[in-house]
Amino acid sequence: MFDDLRRFRWSIQALACPADEQVTLFPDFSCKADELALSFEEHAQPFLDPECRGLDAEQRRSLDELDQYLDQVSGMGENAVNWTEPGLYADGVWPEIRRLATVVLSAFGWENTYPGPEHNAVYVGPPKVD
């Protein structure tokens, strides 16, 4: 459970970072905005489960608000621009994502700090062409 909590905290801290820090968390070949959201989706799932015990009302509310906002701004079409690296720097949805992630950090009593690249993550890059 400790690793799950550590990874969950990492995903929230990563969402709360400024764009200049967010882009350093993932390999250059990756779609960094997508990776931020996917990391949250993967690591937050156990805590988003309504059966999850141990969260107080503020933690549950802040986490649900972040999750719902991410769902609202995800997808293709008009939302596709949000999930590009330039989208991380735009005035669109990312300032609100960062604000909501900061609220989650506060609710859990966690520091709003640069988490550094995730140590156990594996990324598969494009094939090398000789």
Coordinates of N, CA and C in Angstrom, one line a residue:
M1 N 0.8 -1.2 0.0 CA 0.0 0.0 0.0 C 0.9 1.3 0.0
F2 N 2.1 1.2 0.6 CA 2.9 2.4 0.7 C 3.3 2.8 -0.7
D3 N 3.7 1.8 -1.6 CA 4.0 2.2 -3.0 C 2.9 2.8 -3.7
D4 N 1.7 2.3 -3.5 CA 0.5 2.9 -4.1 C 0.3 4.3 -3.7
L5 N 0.4 4.6 -2.4 CA 0.3 5.9 -1.9 C 1.4 6.9 -2.4
R6 N 2.6 6.4 -2.5 CA 3.7 7.1 -3.0 C 3.5 7.5 -4.5
R7 N 3.0 6.5 -5.3 CA 2.8 6.8 -6.7 C 1.6 7.8 -6.9
F8 N 0.6 7.6 -6.1 CA -0.6 8.5 -6.1 C -0.1 9.9 -5.8
R9 N 0.7 10.1 -4.7 CA 1.1 11.4 -4.4 C 2.0 12.0 -5.5
W10 N 2.9 11.2 -6.1 CA 3.7 11.6 -7.2 C 2.8 12.1 -8.4
S11 N 1.7 11.4 -8.7 CA 0.9 11.8 -9.8 C 0.2 13.2 -9.5
I12 N -0.2 13.4 -8.3 CA -0.8 14.7 -7.9 C 0.2 15.8 -7.9
Q13 N 1.4 15.6 -7.4 CA 2.5 16.6 -7.4 C 2.8 16.9 -8.9
A14 N 2.9 15.9 -9.7 CA 3.2 16.1 -11.1 C 2.2 17.0 -11.8
L15 N 0.9 16.8 -11.5 CA -0.2 17.6 -12.1 C -0.1 19.0 -11.6
A16 N 0.4 19.2 -10.4 CA 0.4 20.6 -9.7 C 1.6 21.4 -10.2
C17 N 2.6 20.8 -10.8 CA 3.8 21.5 -11.2 C 3.6 22.5 -12.3
P18 N 4.4 23.5 -12.4 CA 4.4 24.4 -13.6 C 4.8 23.6 -14.8
A19 N 4.4 24.1 -16.0 CA 4.6 23.4 -17.2 C 6.1 23.2 -17.4
D20 N 7.0 24.1 -17.1 CA 8.4 23.9 -17.2 C 9.0 22.7 -16.5
E21 N 8.3 22.4 -15.4 CA 8.7 21.2 -14.6 C 8.0 20.0 -15.1
Q22 N 6.8 20.1 -15.5 CA 6.1 18.9 -16.0 C 6.8 18.3 -17.2
V23 N 7.3 19.1 -18.1 CA 7.9 18.5 -19.3 C 9.2 17.8 -19.0
T24 N 9.8 18.0 -17.8 CA 11.0 17.2 -17.5 C 10.7 15.9 -16.8
L25 N 9.5 15.6 -16.6 CA 9.1 14.4 -15.9 C 9.1 13.1 -16.8
F26 N 9.0 13.3 -18.1 CA 8.8 12.2 -19.0 C 9.8 12.3 -20.1
P27 N 10.1 11.2 -20.8 CA 11.0 11.2 -21.9 C 10.6 12.1 -23.0
D28 N 11.5 12.7 -23.8 CA 11.2 13.6 -24.9 C 10.2 13.0 -25.9
F29 N 10.3 11.7 -26.2 CA 9.5 11.1 -27.2 C 8.0 10.9 -26.8
S30 N 7.8 11.1 -25.5 CA 6.4 10.9 -25.0 C 5.5 12.1 -25.1
C31 N 4.2 11.8 -25.1 CA 3.2 12.9 -25.1 C 3.0 13.2 -23.6
K32 N 3.7 14.3 -23.2 CA 3.8 14.6 -21.8 C 2.5 14.9 -21.1
A33 N 1.7 15.7 -21.7 CA 0.4 16.0 -21.2 C -0.5 14.8 -21.0
D34 N -0.5 13.9 -22.0 CA -1.2 12.6 -21.8 C -0.6 11.8 -20.7
E35 N 0.7 11.7 -20.6 CA 1.3 10.9 -19.5 C 0.9 11.4 -18.2
L36 N 0.8 12.8 -18.0 CA 0.4 13.3 -16.7 C -1.0 12.8 -16.3
A37 N -1.9 12.9 -17.3 CA -3.3 12.4 -17.0 C -3.3 10.9 -16.8
L38 N -2.6 10.2 -17.6 CA -2.6 8.7 -17.5 C -2.0 8.3 -16.2
S39 N -1.0 8.9 -15.8 CA -0.4 8.6 -14.5 C -1.4 8.8 -13.3
F40 N -2.1 9.9 -13.4 CA -3.1 10.2 -12.4 C -4.2 9.1 -12.4
E41 N -4.7 8.8 -13.6 CA -5.7 7.8 -13.8 C -5.3 6.5 -13.2
E42 N -4.1 6.1 -13.5 CA -3.6 4.8 -13.0 C -3.4 4.8 -11.5
H43 N -2.8 5.8 -11.0 CA -2.4 5.7 -9.6 C -3.5 6.2 -8.6
A44 N -4.5 7.0 -9.1 CA -5.6 7.4 -8.3 C -6.7 6.5 -8.2
Q45 N -6.8 5.5 -9.1 CA -7.9 4.6 -9.2 C -8.3 4.0 -7.8
P46 N -7.4 3.4 -7.1 CA -7.8 2.8 -5.8 C -8.4 3.8 -4.8
F47 N -8.0 5.1 -4.9 CA -8.4 6.1 -4.0 C -9.8 6.8 -4.5
L48 N -10.0 6.6 -5.8 CA -11.3 7.1 -6.3 C -12.4 6.1 -6.2
D49 N -12.1 4.9 -5.9 CA -13.1 3.9 -5.7 C -14.0 4.3 -4.5
P50 N -15.3 4.3 -4.7 CA -16.2 4.7 -3.6 C -16.1 3.7 -2.4
E51 N -15.6 2.6 -2.6 CA -15.3 1.6 -1.5 C -14.1 1.9 -0.7
C52 N -13.2 2.8 -1.2 CA -12.0 3.2 -0.5 C -12.3 3.9 0.8
R53 N -11.8 3.3 1.9 CA -12.0 3.8 3.2 C -10.7 4.7 3.6
G54 N -10.9 5.5 4.6 CA -9.7 6.2 5.1 C -9.6 7.6 4.6
L55 N -10.4 8.0 3.6 CA -10.3 9.4 3.1 C -11.4 10.2 3.9
D56 N -11.0 11.4 4.3 CA -12.0 12.3 4.9 C -12.8 13.0 3.8
A57 N -13.7 13.8 4.2 CA -14.7 14.4 3.2 C -13.9 15.4 2.3
E58 N -13.0 16.2 2.9 CA -12.2 17.1 2.1 C -11.3 16.4 1.1
Q59 N -10.7 15.3 1.5 CA -9.8 14.6 0.6 C -10.7 14.0 -0.6
R60 N -11.8 13.4 -0.2 CA -12.7 12.8 -1.2 C -13.2 13.8 -2.2
R61 N -13.7 15.0 -1.7 CA -14.2 16.0 -2.5 C -13.2 16.6 -3.5
S62 N -12.0 16.9 -2.9 CA -11.0 17.5 -3.8 C -10.5 16.5 -4.9
L63 N -10.4 15.3 -4.5 CA -10.0 14.2 -5.5 C -11.0 14.0 -6.5
D64 N -12.3 14.0 -6.1 CA -13.4 13.8 -7.1 C -13.5 15.0 -8.0
E65 N -13.2 16.2 -7.5 CA -13.3 17.4 -8.4 C -12.2 17.4 -9.4
L66 N -11.0 17.0 -9.0 CA -9.9 16.9 -10.0 C -10.2 15.9 -11.0
D67 N -10.7 14.7 -10.6 CA -11.0 13.6 -11.5 C -12.1 14.0 -12.5
Q68 N -13.1 14.7 -12.0 CA -14.2 15.1 -12.9 C -13.8 16.1 -13.9
Y69 N -12.9 17.1 -13.4 CA -12.5 18.1 -14.3 C -11.6 17.4 -15.5
L70 N -10.7 16.5 -15.1 CA -9.9 15.9 -16.1 C -10.8 15.1 -17.1
D71 N -11.9 14.5 -16.6 CA -12.8 13.8 -17.5 C -13.5 14.8 -18.4
Q72 N -13.8 15.9 -17.9 CA -14.5 17.0 -18.7 C -13.7 17.5 -19.8
V73 N -12.4 17.7 -19.6 CA -11.5 18.3 -20.6 C -10.7 17.3 -21.4
S74 N -11.0 16.0 -21.2 CA -10.3 15.0 -22.0 C -10.9 14.7 -23.3
G75 N -10.3 13.9 -24.1 CA -10.9 13.5 -25.3 C -10.3 14.2 -26.5
M76 N -10.9 13.8 -27.7 CA -10.4 14.4 -28.9 C -11.3 15.6 -29.3
G77 N -11.2 16.0 -30.6 CA -11.9 17.1 -31.0 C -11.4 18.4 -30.4
E78 N -12.3 19.2 -29.9 CA -11.9 20.5 -29.4 C -10.9 20.4 -28.2
N79 N -11.0 19.3 -27.5 CA -10.1 19.1 -26.3 C -8.7 18.5 -26.6
A80 N -8.5 18.1 -27.9 CA -7.2 17.5 -28.2 C -6.0 18.4 -28.0
V81 N -6.2 19.7 -28.2 CA -5.1 20.7 -27.9 C -4.6 20.7 -26.5
N82 N -5.5 20.3 -25.6 CA -5.1 20.3 -24.1 C -4.1 19.2 -23.8
W83 N -3.9 18.2 -24.7 CA -3.1 17.1 -24.4 C -1.8 17.1 -25.3
T84 N -1.4 18.3 -25.6 CA -0.1 18.4 -26.3 C 0.8 19.2 -25.4
E85 N 2.1 19.1 -25.7 CA 3.1 19.9 -24.9 C 2.8 21.4 -24.9
P86 N 2.5 22.0 -26.1 CA 2.1 23.4 -26.0 C 0.9 23.6 -25.2
G87 N 0.0 22.7 -25.1 CA -1.2 22.8 -24.3 C -0.9 23.0 -22.8
L88 N 0.2 22.4 -22.4 CA 0.7 22.6 -21.0 C 1.0 24.0 -20.6
Y89 N 1.4 24.8 -21.6 CA 1.8 26.2 -21.4 C 0.7 27.2 -21.7
A90 N -0.4 26.7 -22.3 CA -1.5 27.6 -22.7 C -2.3 28.0 -21.5
D91 N -3.1 29.0 -21.8 CA -4.0 29.5 -20.7 C -5.3 28.7 -20.6
G92 N -5.4 27.6 -21.4 CA -6.6 26.8 -21.4 C -6.9 26.1 -20.1
V93 N -6.8 24.8 -20.1 CA -7.3 24.0 -19.0 C -6.2 23.7 -17.9
W94 N -4.9 23.8 -18.3 CA -3.9 23.4 -17.4 C -3.8 24.3 -16.1
P95 N -4.0 25.6 -16.2 CA -4.0 26.3 -14.9 C -5.0 25.8 -13.9
E96 N -6.2 25.4 -14.4 CA -7.2 24.9 -13.5 C -6.8 23.5 -13.0
I97 N -6.2 22.6 -13.9 CA -5.8 21.3 -13.4 C -4.7 21.5 -12.3
R98 N -3.8 22.4 -12.5 CA -2.8 22.6 -11.5 C -3.4 23.1 -10.2
R99 N -4.4 24.0 -10.3 CA -5.1 24.5 -9.1 C -5.8 23.4 -8.3
L100 N -6.5 22.6 -9.1 CA -7.2 21.5 -8.4 C -6.3 20.5 -7.8
A101 N -5.2 20.2 -8.5 CA -4.2 19.3 -7.9 C -3.5 19.9 -6.7
T102 N -3.3 21.2 -6.6 CA -2.8 21.8 -5.4 C -3.8 21.7 -4.3
V103 N -5.1 21.8 -4.6 CA -6.1 21.6 -3.5 C -6.1 20.2 -3.0
V104 N -5.9 19.2 -3.9 CA -5.7 17.8 -3.4 C -4.5 17.6 -2.5
L105 N -3.4 18.2 -2.9 CA -2.2 18.1 -2.1 C -2.4 18.7 -0.7
S106 N -3.1 19.8 -0.7 CA -3.4 20.4 0.6 C -4.3 19.6 1.5
A107 N -5.3 19.0 0.8 CA -6.3 18.1 1.6 C -5.6 16.9 2.2
F108 N -4.6 16.4 1.5 CA -3.8 15.2 2.0 C -2.7 15.6 2.9
G109 N -2.4 16.9 3.0 CA -1.3 17.4 3.8 C 0.1 17.1 3.2
W110 N 0.1 17.1 1.8 CA 1.3 16.8 1.1 C 2.0 18.1 0.6
E111 N 3.3 18.1 0.5 CA 4.0 19.2 0.0 C 3.8 19.4 -1.5
N112 N 3.6 20.7 -1.9 CA 3.5 21.0 -3.3 C 4.9 21.3 -3.8
T113 N 5.6 20.2 -4.3 CA 7.0 20.2 -4.7 C 7.2 19.4 -6.0
Y114 N 8.3 19.7 -6.7 CA 8.6 19.0 -7.9 C 8.9 17.5 -7.5
P115 N 8.2 16.5 -8.0 CA 8.4 15.2 -7.6 C 9.6 14.5 -8.3
G116 N 10.2 15.0 -9.3 CA 11.2 14.3 -10.1 C 10.6 13.2 -10.9
P117 N 11.3 12.8 -11.9 CA 10.8 11.7 -12.8 C 10.4 10.4 -11.9
E118 N 9.4 9.8 -12.4 CA 9.0 8.5 -11.6 C 10.0 7.5 -11.9
H119 N 10.5 6.9 -10.8 CA 11.6 5.9 -10.9 C 11.3 4.6 -11.5
N120 N 10.1 4.1 -11.2 CA 9.7 2.8 -11.7 C 8.9 2.7 -13.0
A121 N 8.8 3.9 -13.7 CA 8.1 4.0 -14.9 C 8.9 3.4 -16.1
V122 N 8.2 2.8 -17.0 CA 8.8 2.2 -18.2 C 8.1 2.9 -19.4
Y123 N 8.9 3.5 -20.3 CA 8.3 4.1 -21.5 C 8.9 3.4 -22.7
V124 N 8.1 3.1 -23.7 CA 8.6 2.4 -24.9 C 8.6 3.5 -26.0
G125 N 9.8 3.7 -26.5 CA 10.0 4.8 -27.5 C 9.8 4.2 -28.9
P126 N 9.9 5.1 -29.8 CA 9.8 4.7 -31.2 C 11.0 3.7 -31.6
P127 N 10.7 2.9 -32.6 CA 11.8 1.9 -32.9 C 13.0 2.7 -33.6
K128 N 14.2 2.2 -33.3 CA 15.4 2.9 -33.9 C 15.5 2.4 -35.3
V129 N 15.8 3.4 -36.2 CA 16.0 3.1 -37.6 C 17.4 3.3 -37.9
D130 N 18.0 2.2 -38.4 CA 19.5 2.3 -38.8 C 19.7 2.7 -40.2

